[in-house]
Coordinates of C-alpha atoms and ligand atoms in Angstrom, one line a residue:
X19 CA 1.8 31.4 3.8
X20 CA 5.3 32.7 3.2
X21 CA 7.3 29.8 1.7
X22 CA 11.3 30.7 3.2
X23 CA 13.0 27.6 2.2
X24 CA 11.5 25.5 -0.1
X25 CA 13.1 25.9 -3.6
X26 CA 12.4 21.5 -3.9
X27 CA 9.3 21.3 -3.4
X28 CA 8.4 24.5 -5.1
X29 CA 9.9 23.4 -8.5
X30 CA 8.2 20.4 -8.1
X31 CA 5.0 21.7 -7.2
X32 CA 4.9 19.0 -4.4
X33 CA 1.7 20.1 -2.0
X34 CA -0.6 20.6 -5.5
X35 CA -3.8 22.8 -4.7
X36 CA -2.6 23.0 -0.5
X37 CA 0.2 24.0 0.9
X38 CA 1.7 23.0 4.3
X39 CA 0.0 25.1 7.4
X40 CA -3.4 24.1 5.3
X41 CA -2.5 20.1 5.6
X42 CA -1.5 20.2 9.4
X43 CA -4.6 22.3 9.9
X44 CA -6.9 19.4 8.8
X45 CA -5.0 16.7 10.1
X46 CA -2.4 17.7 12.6
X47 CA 1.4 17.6 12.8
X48 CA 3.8 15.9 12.2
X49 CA 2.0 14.8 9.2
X50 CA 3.6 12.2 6.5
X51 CA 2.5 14.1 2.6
X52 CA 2.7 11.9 -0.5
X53 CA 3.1 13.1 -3.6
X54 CA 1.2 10.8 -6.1
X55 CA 2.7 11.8 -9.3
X56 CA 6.0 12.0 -7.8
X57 CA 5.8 8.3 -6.8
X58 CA 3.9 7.3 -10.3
X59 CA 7.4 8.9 -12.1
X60 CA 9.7 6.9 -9.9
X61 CA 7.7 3.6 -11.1
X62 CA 8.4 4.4 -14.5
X63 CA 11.7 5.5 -14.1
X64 CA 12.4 2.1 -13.8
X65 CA 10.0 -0.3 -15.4
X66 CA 12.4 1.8 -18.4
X67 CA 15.6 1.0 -16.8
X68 CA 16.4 -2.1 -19.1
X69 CA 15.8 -2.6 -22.9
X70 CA 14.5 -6.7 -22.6
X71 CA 11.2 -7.9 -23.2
X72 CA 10.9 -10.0 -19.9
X73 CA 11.8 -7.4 -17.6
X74 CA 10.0 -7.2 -14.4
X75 CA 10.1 -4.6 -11.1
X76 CA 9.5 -6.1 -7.9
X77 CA 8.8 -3.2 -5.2
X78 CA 10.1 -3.9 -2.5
X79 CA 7.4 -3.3 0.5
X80 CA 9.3 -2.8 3.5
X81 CA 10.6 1.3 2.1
X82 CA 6.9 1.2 2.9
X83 CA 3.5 -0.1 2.9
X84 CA 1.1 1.7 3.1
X85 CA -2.0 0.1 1.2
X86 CA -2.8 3.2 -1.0
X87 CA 1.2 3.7 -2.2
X88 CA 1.2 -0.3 -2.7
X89 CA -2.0 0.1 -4.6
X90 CA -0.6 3.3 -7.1
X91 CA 2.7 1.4 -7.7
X92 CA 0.6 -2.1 -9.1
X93 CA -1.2 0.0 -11.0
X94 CA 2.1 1.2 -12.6
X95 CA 2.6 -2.5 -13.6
X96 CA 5.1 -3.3 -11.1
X97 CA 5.1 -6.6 -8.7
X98 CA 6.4 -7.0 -4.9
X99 CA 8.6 -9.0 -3.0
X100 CA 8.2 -9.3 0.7
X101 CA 10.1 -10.0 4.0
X102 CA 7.3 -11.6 5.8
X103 CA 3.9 -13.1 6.4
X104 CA 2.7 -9.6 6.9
X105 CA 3.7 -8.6 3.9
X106 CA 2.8 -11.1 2.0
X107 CA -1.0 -10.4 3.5
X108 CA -0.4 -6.5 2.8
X109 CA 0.4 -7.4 -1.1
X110 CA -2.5 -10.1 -1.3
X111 CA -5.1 -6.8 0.1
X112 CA -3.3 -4.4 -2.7
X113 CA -5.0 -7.2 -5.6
X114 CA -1.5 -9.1 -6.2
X115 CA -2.2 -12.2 -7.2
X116 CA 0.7 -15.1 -5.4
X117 CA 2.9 -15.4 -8.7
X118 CA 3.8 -11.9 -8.8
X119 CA 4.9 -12.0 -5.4
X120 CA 8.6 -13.3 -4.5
X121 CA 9.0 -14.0 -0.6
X122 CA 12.6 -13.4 0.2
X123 CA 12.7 -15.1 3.4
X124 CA 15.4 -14.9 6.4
X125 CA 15.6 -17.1 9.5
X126 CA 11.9 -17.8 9.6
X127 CA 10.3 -20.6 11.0
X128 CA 8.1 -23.6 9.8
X129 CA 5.3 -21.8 10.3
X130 CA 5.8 -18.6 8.0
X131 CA 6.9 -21.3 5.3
X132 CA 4.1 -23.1 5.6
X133 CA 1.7 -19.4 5.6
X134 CA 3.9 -18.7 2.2
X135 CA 3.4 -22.5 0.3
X136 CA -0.1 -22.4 1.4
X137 CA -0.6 -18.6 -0.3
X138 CA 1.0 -19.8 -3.4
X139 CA 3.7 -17.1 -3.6
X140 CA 7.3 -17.5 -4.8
X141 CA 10.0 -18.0 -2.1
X142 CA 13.4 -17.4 -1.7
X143 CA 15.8 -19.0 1.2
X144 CA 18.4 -17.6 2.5
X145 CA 21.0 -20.8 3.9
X146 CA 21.6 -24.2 3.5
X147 CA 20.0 -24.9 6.4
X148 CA 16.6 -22.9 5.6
X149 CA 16.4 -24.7 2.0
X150 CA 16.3 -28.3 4.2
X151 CA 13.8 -26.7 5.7
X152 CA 11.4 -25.9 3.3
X153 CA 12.7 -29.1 1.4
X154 CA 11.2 -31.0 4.5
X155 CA 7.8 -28.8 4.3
X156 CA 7.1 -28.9 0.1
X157 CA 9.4 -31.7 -1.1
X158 CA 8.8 -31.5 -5.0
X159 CA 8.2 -28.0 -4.5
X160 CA 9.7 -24.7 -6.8
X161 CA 12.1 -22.7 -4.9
X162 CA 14.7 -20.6 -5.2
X163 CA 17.3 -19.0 -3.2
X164 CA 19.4 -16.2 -2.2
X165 CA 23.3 -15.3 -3.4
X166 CA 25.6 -13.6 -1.4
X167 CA 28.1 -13.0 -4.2
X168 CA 30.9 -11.7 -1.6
X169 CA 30.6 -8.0 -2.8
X170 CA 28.3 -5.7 -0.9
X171 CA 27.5 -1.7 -1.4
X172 CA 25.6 0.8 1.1
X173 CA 25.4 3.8 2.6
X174 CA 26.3 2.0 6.3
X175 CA 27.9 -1.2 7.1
X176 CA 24.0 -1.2 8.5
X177 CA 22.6 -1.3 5.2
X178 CA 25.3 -3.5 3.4
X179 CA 23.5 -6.8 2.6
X180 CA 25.8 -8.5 1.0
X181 CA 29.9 -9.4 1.1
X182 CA 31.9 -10.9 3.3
X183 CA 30.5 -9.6 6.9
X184 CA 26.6 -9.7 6.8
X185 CA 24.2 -12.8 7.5
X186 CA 22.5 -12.8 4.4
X187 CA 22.8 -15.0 1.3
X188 CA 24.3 -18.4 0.4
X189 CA 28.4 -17.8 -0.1
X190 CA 29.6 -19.2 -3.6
X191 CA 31.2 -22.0 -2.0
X192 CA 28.0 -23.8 -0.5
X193 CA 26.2 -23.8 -3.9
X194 CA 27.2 -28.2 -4.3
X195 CA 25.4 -28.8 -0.8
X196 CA 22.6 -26.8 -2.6
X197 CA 22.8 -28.5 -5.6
X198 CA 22.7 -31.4 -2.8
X199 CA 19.8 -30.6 -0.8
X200 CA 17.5 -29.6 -4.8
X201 CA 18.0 -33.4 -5.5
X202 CA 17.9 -34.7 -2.2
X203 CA 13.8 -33.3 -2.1
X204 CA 13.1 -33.2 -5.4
X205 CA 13.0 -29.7 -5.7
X206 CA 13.0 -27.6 -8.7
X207 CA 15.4 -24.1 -8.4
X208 CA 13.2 -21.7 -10.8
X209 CA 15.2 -18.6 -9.1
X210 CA 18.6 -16.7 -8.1
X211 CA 18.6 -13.4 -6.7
X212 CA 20.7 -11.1 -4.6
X213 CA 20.7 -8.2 -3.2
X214 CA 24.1 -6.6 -2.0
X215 CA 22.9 -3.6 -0.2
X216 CA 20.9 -0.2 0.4
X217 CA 21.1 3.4 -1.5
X218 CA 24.1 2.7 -4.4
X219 CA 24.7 6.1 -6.5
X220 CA 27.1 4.7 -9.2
X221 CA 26.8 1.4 -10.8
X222 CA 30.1 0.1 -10.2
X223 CA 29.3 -2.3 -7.8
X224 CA 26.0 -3.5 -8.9
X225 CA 27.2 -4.5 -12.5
X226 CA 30.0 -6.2 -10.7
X227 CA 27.3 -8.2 -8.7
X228 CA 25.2 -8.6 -11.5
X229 CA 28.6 -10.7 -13.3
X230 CA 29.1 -12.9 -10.5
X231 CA 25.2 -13.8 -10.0
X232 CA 24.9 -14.5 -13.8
X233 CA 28.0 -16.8 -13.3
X234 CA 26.7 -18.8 -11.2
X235 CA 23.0 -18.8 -12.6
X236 CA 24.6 -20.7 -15.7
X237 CA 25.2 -23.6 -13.3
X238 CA 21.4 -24.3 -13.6
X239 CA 19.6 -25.1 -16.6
X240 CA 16.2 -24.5 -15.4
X241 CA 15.8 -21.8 -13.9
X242 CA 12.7 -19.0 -14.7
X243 CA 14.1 -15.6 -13.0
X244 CA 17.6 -13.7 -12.4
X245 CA 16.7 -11.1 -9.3
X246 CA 19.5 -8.7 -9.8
X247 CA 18.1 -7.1 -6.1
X248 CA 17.2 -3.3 -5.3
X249 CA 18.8 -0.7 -3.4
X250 CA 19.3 2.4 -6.2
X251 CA 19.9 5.5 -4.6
X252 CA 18.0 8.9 -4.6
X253 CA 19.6 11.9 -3.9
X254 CA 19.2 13.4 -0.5
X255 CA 21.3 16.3 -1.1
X256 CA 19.3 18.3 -3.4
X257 CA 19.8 21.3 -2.1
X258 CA 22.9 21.3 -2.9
X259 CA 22.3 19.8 -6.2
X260 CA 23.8 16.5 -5.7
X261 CA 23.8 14.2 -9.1
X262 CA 21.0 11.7 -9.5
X263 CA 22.2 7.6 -10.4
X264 CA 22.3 7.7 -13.9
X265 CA 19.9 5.3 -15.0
X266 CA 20.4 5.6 -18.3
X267 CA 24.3 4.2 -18.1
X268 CA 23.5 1.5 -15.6
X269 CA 20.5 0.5 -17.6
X270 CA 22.5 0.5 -20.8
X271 CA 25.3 -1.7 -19.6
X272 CA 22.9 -3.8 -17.9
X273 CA 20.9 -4.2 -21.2
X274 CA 23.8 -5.5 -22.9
X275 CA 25.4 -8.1 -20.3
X276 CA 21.7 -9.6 -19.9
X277 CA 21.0 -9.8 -23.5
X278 CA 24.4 -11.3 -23.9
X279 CA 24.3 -13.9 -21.3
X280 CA 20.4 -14.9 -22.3
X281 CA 21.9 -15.7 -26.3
X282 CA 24.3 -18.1 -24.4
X283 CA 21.3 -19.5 -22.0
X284 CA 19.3 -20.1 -24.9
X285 CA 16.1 -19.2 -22.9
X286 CA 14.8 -15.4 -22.4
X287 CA 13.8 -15.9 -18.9
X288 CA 12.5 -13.2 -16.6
X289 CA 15.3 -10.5 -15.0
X290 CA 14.2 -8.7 -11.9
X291 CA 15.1 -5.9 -9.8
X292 CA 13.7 -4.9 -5.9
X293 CA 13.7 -1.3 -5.6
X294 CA 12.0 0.1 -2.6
X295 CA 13.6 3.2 -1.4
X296 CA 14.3 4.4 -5.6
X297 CA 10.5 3.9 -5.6
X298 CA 9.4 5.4 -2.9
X299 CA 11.8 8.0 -0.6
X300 CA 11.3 11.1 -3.0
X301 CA 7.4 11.3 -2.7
X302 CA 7.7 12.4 0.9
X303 CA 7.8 15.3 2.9
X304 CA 7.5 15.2 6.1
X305 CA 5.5 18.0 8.0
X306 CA 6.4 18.9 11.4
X307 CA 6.3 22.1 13.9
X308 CA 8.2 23.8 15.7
X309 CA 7.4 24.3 19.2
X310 CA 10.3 25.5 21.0
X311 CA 14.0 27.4 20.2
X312 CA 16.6 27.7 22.8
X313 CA 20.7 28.1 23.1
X314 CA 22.5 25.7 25.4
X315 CA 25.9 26.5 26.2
X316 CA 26.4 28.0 22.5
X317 CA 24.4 25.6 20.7
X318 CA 20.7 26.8 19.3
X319 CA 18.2 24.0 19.3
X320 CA 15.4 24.3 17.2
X321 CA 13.1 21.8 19.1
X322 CA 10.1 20.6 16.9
X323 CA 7.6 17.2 17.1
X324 CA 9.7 15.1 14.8
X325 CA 11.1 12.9 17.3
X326 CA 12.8 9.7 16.2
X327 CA 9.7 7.5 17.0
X328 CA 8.5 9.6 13.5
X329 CA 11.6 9.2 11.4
X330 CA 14.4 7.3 12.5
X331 CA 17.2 7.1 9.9
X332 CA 19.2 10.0 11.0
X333 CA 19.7 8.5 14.6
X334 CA 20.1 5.0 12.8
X335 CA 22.2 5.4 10.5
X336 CA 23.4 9.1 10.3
X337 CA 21.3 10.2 7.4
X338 CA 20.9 13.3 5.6
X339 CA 17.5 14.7 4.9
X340 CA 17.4 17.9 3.2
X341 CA 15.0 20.6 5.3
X342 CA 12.4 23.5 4.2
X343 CA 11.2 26.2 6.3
X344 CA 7.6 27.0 6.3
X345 CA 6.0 30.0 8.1
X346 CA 2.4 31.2 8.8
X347 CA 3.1 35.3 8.6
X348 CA 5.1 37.1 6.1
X349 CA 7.9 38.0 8.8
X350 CA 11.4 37.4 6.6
X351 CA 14.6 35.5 8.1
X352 CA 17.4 37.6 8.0
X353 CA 19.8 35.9 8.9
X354 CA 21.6 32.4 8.1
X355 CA 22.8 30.4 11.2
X356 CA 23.4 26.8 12.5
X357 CA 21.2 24.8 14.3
X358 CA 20.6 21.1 15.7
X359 CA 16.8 20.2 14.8
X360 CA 15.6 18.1 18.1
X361 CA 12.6 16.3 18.6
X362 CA 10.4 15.4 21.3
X363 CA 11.6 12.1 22.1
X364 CA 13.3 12.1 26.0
X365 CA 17.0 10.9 24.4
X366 CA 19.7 13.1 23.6
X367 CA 20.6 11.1 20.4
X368 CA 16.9 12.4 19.4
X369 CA 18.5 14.8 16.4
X370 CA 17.0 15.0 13.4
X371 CA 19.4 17.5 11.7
X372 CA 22.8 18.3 13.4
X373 CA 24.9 21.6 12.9
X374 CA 22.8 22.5 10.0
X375 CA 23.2 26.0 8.2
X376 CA 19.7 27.6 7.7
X377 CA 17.8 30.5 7.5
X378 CA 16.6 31.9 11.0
X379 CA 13.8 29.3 11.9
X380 CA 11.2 31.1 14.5
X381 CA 8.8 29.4 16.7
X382 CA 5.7 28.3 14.8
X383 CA 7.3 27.7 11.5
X384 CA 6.5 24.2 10.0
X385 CA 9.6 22.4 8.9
X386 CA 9.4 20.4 5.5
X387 CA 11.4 16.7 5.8
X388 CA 12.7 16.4 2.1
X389 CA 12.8 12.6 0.9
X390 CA 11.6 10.8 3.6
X391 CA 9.2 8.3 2.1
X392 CA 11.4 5.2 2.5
X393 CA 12.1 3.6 5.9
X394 CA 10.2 6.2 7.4
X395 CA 6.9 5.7 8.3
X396 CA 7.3 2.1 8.2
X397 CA 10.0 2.1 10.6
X398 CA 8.2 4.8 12.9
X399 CA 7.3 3.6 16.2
X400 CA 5.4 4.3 19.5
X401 CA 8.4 4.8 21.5
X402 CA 7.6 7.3 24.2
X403 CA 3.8 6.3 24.2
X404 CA 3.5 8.6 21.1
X405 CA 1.6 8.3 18.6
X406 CA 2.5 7.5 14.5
X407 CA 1.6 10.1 12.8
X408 CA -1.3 10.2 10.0
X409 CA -0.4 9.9 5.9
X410 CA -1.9 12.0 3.6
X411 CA -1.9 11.5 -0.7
X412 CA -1.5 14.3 -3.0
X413 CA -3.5 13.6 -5.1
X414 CA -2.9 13.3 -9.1
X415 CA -5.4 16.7 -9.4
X416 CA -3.5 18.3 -6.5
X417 CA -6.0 17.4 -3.6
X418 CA -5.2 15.7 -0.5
X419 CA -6.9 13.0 0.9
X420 CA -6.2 10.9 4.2
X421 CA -4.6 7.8 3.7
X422 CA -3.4 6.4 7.6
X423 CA -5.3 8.0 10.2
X424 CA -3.2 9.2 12.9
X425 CA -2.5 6.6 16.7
X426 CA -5.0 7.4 19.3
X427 CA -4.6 6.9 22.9
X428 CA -6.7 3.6 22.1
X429 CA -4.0 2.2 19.7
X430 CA -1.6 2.6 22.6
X431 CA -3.7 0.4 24.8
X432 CA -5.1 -1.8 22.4
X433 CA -3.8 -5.5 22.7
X434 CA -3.6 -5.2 26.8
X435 CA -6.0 -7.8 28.7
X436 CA -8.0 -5.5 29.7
Ligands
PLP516 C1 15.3 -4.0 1.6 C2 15.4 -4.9 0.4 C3 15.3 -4.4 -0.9 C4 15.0 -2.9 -1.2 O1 16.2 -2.2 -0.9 P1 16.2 -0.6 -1.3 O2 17.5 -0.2 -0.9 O3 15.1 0.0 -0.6 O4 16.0 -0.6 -2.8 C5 15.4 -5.3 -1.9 N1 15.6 -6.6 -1.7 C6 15.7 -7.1 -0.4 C7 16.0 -8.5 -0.3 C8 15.7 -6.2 0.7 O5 15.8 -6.7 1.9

């Protein structure tokens, strides 16, 4: 195999004892790679972040869960939040016992509270209205809740989850009715957390957030946890060697404000953070093939099978993933040009990679998707009637092994009357 463009995953010696045409041969294309030890470095990265004895990481599930990847990252010693019932389940069938899961709910209804109380797992509400709720449902009951702290940060107003113009959180100026509704059902507030948005590469804005949430968390005197919330960045430029977060300054100045406000507390309760994509994006490549090239009006379309129903975020919200060439033969690319990376998916918007400079890409060639372990598979889809692809692990010792089977034709059909 004649690797053209692939200086990332060649440093990092990402496909082990394969390589690429080997993988898809076995278990078709496109094809969703994990890198184990990859994902097992991201986990440490940043159980290390902060220098405080009760200091716990929460991965967040919905960057993706898959059961094996769930079951690698609690073995690193982290916990999990979820977003829902289903994940709640999903962390339950990794071996997570209910404390070490925190539910973070939004808009749900009786029923998913009632699934959550009866599991034993730690929730979070997101309004006013949703803490009478579960008030009403668990009166007496721990609980705690979710602070929008008016500042937000993101990669897209999309993915901004916290500040003036998003649903989520309780706004500072609705914590007395909260304090209102506590006493009104007897409840005890054991949490705070926040989380003010997706993919942050300075630390600006989080510290800021992390201030105003502590602020307020002085307000109660009984609390157990501080969720200071996820969203650290990866870089997705690499090839072009963009800058990682720098851990070690966030997690320095972090170490020092918590350490500061927990003398003044006068109890060393637990800090959190919810990572998902930090955890997760970097120990994927995504295989695909190309199966078609063709110029339209001037424009050369390299049309391959990674159609948005495989990897949404760059029709979503205009994402950069970085892409290697693969090729089966030793012919060389002699040439540099740009193209628009298509899939299969009957939509024009269906782009994975717009006006991208690369070396000539010929039909046949497998293309590598750098980075594209978070929000991909799990917000893949059967759109078109086509299937999800298949998942496969990188093993620690450099062997694959399946992890998701690939759709059939019986997954389509599956929950008809028939
Ligand atoms: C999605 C989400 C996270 C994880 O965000 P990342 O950007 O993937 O780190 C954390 N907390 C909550 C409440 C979320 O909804």
């Amino acid at each position: 195999m004649n690797y053209i463009y692939s200086k990332v995953s060649s440093e990092k010696k990402f496909f082990g004892k394969t390589d690429p045409f080997q993988l898809i041969e076995k278990y078709g294309t496109p094809l969703y790679t994990y890198n184990e030890n990859i994902l097992r470095l991201r986990c440490r990265d940043l159980k290390g972040l902060i220098s405080y004895s009760n200091f716990t990481v929460n991965y967040s599930l919905k960057a993706n869960s898959n059961l094996e990847l769930i079951k690698i990252v609690r073995s690193e010693g982290l916990r999990a939040d979820a977003m829902s019932p289903g994940e709640i389940y999903l962390n339950r069938m990794a071996g997570y016992k209910p404390e070490e899961i925190l539910y973070i709910s939004n808009n749900v209804s009786e029923d998913e509270f009632s699934y959550a109380i009866n599991e034993g797992v730690k929730i979070s509400v997101d309004s006013v209205s949703q803490l009478t709720m579960f008030g009403k449902l668990n009166p007496g009951g721990k609980v705690s809740f979710r602070l929008n702290p008016g500042v937000g940060a993101g990669h897209h107003e999309k993915v901004t989850t916290a500040g003036q113009k998003t649903k989520f959180g309780i706004e500072m100026s609705s914590i007395p009715e909260v304090k209102k509704i506590i006493e009104k059902y007897n409840l005890r507030l054991i949490g705070i957390n926040q989380h003010i948005g997706s993919l942050f590469m300075d630390s600006e804005a989080y510290l800021k957030s992390t201030g105003n949430i502590l602020s307020i968390a002085r307000q109660f005197d009984d609390l157990e946890f501080v969720d200071l919330g996820g969203g650290f960045g990866i870089p997705y430029n690499k090839q072009s060697d963009q800058p990682r977060l720098d851990l070690k300054d966030l997690g320095g100045k972090l170490t020092k404000v918590i350490n500061s406000w927990v003398k003044e507390y006068g109890k060393d309760i637990e800090f959190k953070i919810e990572p998902g994509r930090y955890i997760v994006a970097e120990s994927s490549i995504l295989l695909g093939k190309v199966n078609a090239i063709k110029t339209n009006y001037n424009i050369k379309y390299i049309g391959t099978d990674l159609g948005f129903n495989v990897l949404i975020r760059p029709v979503m919200y205009d994402s950069h993933h970085d892409i290697e060439i693969y090729r089966g033969n030793d012919i060389p690319s002699l040439k540099e040009e740009n193209v628009n990376i298509v899939g299969n998916i009957c939509e024009t918007g269906d782009i994975i990679a717009k006006d991208r400079k690369l070396p000539e890409i010929l039909e046949n060639d497998i293309l590598g998707v750098l980075d594209s372990g978070a929000y991909g598979y799990s917000m893949s889809s059967n759109y078109n009637s086509r299937l999800r692809p298949a998942e496969v692990l990188i093993q620690a010792d450099g062997n694959p092994r399946l992890i998701r089977r690939r759709d059939t034709f019986d997954d389509l059909v599956k929950n008809f009357m028939l």
